[in-house]
mmCIF file with all atom_site columns, C-alpha atoms in Angstrom:
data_model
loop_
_atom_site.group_PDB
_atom_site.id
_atom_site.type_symbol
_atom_site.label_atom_id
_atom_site.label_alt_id
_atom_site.label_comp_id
_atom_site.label_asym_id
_atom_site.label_entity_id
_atom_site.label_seq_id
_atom_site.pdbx_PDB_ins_code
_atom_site.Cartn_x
_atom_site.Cartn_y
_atom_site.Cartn_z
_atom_site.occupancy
_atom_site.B_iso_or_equiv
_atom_site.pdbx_formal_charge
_atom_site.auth_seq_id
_atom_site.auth_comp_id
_atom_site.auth_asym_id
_atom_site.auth_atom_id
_atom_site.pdbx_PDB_model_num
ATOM 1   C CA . UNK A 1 1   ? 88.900  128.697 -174.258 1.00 43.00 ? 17  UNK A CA 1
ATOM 2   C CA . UNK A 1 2   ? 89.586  125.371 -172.767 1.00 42.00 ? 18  UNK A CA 1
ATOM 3   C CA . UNK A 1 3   ? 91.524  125.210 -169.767 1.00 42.00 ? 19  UNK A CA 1
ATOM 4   C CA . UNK A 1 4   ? 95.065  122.922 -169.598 1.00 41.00 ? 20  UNK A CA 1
ATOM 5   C CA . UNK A 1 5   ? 94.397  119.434 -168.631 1.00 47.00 ? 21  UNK A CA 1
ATOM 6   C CA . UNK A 1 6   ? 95.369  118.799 -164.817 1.00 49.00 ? 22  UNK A CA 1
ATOM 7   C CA . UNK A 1 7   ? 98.785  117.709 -163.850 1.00 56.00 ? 23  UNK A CA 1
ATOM 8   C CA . UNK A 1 8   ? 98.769  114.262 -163.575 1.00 62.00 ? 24  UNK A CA 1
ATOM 9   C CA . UNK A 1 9   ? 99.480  113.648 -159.451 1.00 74.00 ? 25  UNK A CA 1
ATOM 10  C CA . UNK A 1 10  ? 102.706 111.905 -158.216 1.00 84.00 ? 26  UNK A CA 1
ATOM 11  C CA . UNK A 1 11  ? 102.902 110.150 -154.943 1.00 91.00 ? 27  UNK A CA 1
ATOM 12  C CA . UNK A 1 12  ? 106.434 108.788 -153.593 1.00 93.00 ? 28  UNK A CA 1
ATOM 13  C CA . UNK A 1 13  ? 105.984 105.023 -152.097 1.00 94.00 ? 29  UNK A CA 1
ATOM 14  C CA . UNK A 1 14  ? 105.673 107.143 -148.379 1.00 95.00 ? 30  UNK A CA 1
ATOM 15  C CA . UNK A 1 15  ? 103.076 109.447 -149.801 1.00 95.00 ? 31  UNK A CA 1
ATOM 16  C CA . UNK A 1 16  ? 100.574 106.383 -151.472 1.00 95.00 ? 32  UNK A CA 1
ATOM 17  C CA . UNK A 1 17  ? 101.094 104.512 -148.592 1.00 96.00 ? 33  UNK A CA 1
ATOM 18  C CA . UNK A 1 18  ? 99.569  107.440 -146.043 1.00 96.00 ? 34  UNK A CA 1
ATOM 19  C CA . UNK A 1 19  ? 97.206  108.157 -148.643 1.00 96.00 ? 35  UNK A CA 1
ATOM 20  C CA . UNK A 1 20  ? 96.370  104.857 -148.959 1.00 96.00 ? 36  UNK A CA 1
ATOM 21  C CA . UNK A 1 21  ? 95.616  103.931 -145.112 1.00 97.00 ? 37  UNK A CA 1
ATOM 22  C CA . UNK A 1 22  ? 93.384  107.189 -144.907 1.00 97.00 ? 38  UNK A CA 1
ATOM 23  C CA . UNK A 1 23  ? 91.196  105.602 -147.944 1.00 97.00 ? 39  UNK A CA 1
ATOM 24  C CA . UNK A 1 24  ? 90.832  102.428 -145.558 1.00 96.00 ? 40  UNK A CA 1
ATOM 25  C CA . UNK A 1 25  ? 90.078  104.596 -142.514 1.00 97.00 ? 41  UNK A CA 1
ATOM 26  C CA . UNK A 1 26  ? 87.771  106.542 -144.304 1.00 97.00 ? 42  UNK A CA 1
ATOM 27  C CA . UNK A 1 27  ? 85.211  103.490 -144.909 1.00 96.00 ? 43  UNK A CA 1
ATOM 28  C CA . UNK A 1 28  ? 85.733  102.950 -140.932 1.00 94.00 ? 44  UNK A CA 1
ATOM 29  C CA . UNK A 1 29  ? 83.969  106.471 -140.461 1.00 96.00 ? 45  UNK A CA 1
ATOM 30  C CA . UNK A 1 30  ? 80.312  105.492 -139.148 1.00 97.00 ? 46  UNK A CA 1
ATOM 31  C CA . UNK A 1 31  ? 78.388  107.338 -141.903 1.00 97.00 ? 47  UNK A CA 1
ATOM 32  C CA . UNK A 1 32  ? 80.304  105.937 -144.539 1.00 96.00 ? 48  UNK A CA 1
ATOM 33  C CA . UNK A 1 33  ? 80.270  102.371 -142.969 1.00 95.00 ? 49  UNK A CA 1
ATOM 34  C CA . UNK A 1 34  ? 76.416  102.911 -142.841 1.00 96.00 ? 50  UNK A CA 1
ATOM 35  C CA . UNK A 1 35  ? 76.490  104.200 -146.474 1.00 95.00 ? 51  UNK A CA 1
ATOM 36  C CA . UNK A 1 36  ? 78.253  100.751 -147.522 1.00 94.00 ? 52  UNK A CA 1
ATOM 37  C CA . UNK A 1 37  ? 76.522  98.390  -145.522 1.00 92.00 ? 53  UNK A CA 1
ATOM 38  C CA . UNK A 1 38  ? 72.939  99.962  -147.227 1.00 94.00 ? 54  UNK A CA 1
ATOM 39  C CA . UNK A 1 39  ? 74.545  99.768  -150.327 1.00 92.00 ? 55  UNK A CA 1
ATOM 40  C CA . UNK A 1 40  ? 75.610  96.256  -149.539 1.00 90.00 ? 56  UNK A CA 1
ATOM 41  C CA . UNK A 1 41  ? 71.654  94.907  -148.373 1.00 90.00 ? 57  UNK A CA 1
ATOM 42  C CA . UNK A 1 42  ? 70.422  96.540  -151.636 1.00 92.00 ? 58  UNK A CA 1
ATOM 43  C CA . UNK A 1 43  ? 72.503  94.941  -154.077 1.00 89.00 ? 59  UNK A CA 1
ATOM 44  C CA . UNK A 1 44  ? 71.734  91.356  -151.961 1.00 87.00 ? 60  UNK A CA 1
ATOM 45  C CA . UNK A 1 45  ? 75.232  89.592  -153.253 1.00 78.00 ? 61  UNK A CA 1
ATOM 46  C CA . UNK A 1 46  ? 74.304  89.923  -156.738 1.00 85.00 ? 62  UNK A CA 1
ATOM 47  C CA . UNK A 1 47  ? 77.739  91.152  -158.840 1.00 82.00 ? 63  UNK A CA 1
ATOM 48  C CA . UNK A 1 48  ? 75.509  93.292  -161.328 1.00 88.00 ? 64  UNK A CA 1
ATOM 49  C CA . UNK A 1 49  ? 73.870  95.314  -158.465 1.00 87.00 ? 65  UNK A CA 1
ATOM 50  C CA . UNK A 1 50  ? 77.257  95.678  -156.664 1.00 85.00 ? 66  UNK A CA 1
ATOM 51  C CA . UNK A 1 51  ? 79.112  97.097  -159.780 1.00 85.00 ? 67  UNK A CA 1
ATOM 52  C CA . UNK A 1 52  ? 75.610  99.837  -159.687 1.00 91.00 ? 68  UNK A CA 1
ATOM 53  C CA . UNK A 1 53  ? 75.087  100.498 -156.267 1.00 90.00 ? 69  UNK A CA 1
ATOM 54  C CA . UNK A 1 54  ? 78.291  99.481  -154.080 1.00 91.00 ? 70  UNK A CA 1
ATOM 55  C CA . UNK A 1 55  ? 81.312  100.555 -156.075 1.00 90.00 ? 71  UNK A CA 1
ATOM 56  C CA . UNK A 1 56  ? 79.273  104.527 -156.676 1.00 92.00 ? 72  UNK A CA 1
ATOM 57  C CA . UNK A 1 57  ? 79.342  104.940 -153.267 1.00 94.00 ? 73  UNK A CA 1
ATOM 58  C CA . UNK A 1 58  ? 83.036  103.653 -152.799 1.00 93.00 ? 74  UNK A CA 1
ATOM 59  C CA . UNK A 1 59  ? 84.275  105.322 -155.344 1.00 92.00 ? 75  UNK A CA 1
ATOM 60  C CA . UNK A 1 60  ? 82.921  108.910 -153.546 1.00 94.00 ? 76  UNK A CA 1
ATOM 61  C CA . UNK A 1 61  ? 84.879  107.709 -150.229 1.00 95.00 ? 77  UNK A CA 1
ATOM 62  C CA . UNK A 1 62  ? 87.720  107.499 -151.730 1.00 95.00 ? 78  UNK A CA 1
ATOM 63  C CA . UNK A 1 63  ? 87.078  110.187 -153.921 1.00 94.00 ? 79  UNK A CA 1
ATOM 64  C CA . UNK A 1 64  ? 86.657  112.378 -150.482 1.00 94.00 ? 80  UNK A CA 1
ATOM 65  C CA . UNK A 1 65  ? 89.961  111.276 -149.473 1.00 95.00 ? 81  UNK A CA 1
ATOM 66  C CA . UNK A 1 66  ? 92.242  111.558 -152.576 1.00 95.00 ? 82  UNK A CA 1
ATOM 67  C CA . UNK A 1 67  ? 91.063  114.571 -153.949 1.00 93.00 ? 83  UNK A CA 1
ATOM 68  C CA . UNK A 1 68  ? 93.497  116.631 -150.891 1.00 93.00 ? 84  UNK A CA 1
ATOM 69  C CA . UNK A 1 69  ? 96.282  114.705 -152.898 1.00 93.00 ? 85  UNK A CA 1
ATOM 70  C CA . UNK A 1 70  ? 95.775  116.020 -156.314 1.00 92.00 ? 86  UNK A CA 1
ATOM 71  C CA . UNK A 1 71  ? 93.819  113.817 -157.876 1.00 92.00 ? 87  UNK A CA 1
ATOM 72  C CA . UNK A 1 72  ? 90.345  115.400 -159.577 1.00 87.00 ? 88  UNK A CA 1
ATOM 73  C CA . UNK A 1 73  ? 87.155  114.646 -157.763 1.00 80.00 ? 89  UNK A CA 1
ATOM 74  C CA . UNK A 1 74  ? 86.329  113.127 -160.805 1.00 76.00 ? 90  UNK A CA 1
ATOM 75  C CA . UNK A 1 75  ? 85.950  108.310 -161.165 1.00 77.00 ? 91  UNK A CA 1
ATOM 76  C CA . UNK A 1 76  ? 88.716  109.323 -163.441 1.00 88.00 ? 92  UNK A CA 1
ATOM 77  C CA . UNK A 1 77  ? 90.623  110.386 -160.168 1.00 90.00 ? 93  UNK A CA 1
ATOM 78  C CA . UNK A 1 78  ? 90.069  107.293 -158.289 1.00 91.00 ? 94  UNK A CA 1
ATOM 79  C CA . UNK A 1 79  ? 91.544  105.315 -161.422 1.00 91.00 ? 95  UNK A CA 1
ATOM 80  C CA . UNK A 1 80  ? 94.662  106.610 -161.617 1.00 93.00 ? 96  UNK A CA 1
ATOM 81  C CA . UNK A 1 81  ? 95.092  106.188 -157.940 1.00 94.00 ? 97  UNK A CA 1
ATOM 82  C CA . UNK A 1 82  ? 93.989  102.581 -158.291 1.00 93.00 ? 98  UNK A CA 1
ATOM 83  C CA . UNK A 1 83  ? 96.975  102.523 -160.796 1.00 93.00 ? 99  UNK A CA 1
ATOM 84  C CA . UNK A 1 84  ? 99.789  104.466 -159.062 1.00 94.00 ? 100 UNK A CA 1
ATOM 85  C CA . UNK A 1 85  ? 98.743  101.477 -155.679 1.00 94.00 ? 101 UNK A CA 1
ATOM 86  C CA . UNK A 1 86  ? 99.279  98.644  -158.873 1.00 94.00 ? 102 UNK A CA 1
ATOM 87  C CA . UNK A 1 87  ? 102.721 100.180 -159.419 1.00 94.00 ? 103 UNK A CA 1
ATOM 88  C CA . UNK A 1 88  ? 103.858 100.731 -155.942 1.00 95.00 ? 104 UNK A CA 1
ATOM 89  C CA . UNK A 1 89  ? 102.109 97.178  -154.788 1.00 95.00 ? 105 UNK A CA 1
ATOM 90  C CA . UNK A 1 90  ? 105.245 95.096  -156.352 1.00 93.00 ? 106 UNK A CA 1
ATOM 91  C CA . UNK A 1 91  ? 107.686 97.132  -155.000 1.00 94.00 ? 107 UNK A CA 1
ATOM 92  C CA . UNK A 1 92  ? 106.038 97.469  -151.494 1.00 95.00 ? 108 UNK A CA 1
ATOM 93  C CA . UNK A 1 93  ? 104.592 94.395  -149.148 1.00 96.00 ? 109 UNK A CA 1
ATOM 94  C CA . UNK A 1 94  ? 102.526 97.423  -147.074 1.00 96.00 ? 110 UNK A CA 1
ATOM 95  C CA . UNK A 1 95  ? 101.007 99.298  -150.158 1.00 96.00 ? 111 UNK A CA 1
ATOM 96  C CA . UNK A 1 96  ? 100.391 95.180  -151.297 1.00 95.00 ? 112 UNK A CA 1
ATOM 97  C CA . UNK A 1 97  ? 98.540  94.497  -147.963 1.00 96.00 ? 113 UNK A CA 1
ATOM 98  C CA . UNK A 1 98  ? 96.535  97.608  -147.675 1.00 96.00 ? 114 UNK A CA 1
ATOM 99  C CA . UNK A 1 99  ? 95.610  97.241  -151.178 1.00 94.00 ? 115 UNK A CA 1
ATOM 100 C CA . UNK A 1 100 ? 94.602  93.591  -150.447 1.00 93.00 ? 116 UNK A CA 1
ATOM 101 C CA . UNK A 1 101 ? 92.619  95.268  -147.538 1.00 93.00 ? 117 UNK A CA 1
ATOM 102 C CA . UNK A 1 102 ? 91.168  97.952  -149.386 1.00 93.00 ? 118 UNK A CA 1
ATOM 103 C CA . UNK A 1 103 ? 89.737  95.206  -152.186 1.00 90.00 ? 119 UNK A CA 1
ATOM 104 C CA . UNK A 1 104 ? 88.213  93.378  -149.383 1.00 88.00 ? 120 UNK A CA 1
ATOM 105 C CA . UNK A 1 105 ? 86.100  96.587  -148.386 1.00 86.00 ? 121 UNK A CA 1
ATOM 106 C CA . UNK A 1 106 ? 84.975  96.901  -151.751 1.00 81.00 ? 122 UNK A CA 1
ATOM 107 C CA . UNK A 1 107 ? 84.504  93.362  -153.238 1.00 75.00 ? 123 UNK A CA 1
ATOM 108 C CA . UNK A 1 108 ? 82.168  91.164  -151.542 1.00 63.00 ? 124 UNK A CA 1
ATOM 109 C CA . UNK A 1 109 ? 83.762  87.563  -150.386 1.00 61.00 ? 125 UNK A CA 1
ATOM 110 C CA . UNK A 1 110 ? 83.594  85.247  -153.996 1.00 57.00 ? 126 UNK A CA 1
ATOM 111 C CA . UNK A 1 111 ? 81.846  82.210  -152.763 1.00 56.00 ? 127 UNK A CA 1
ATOM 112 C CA . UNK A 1 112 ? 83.228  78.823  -154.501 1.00 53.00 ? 128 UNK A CA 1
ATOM 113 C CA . UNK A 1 113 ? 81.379  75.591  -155.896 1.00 51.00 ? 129 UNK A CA 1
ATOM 114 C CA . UNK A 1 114 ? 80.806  72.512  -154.043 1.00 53.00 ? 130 UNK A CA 1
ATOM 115 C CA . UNK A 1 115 ? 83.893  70.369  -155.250 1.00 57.00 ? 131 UNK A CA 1
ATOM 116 C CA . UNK A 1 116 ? 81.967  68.190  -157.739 1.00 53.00 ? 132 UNK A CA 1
ATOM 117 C CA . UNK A 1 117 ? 79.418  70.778  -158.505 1.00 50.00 ? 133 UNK A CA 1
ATOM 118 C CA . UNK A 1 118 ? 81.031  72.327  -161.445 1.00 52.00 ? 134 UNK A CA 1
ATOM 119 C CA . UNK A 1 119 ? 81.565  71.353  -165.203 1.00 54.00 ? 135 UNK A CA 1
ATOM 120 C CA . UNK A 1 120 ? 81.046  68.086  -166.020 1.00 53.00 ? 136 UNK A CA 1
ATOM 121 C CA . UNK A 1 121 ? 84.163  66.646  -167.206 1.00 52.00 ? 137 UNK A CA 1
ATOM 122 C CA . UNK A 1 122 ? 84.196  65.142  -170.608 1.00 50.00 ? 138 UNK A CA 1
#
């Protein structure tokens, strides 16, 4: 007999905001900045070998974090808090900075063209 799916989680603008700054602190923690940077050196810059080594091991910090919240210990869980931040990001400037911040721990920096370097114009 299958079990009920889980309750979908709710978090009130106060609730994904504190949840939200203890997913940022949570990559400050030594071990899991060690776990990132190593993560980081492996995948040398390249997006491919981010998206298979960096984002596995972000997704279990966050996964670490959110799961006291509600959400399942699952990828699945770190989506739909990815999507309840979306929501809350246009109607709050601090969930829209931390989010901002938390992207910048995950995503390396996008480096841009030499102006002139790009397509050929026709």
């Amino acid at each position: 007999m299958a079990s009920a799916p889980a309750q979908q989680p709710t978090l009130t603008v106060e609730q994904a905001r504190v949840v939200l700054s203890e997913v940022i602190q949570a990559f400050s923690v030594p071990e899991n900045a060690a776990r990132m940077e190593e993560a980081r050196e492996s995948a040398c810059n390249d997006m491919g070998k981010m998206l298979q080594l960096v984002l596995p091991v972000a997704t279990q910090i966050q996964q670490e974090v959110i799961k006291a919240y509600g959400f399942n210990n699952e990828g699945e869980g770190v989506l739909k808090f990815a999507r309840l931040v979306k929501v809350y990001e246009t109607q709050d400037p601090e969930i829209a900075a931390m989010s901002v911040k938390l992207k910048s721990l995950l995503l390396p920096p996008l480096s841009t063209p030499p102006i002139g370097s790009g397509i050929p114009s026709s």
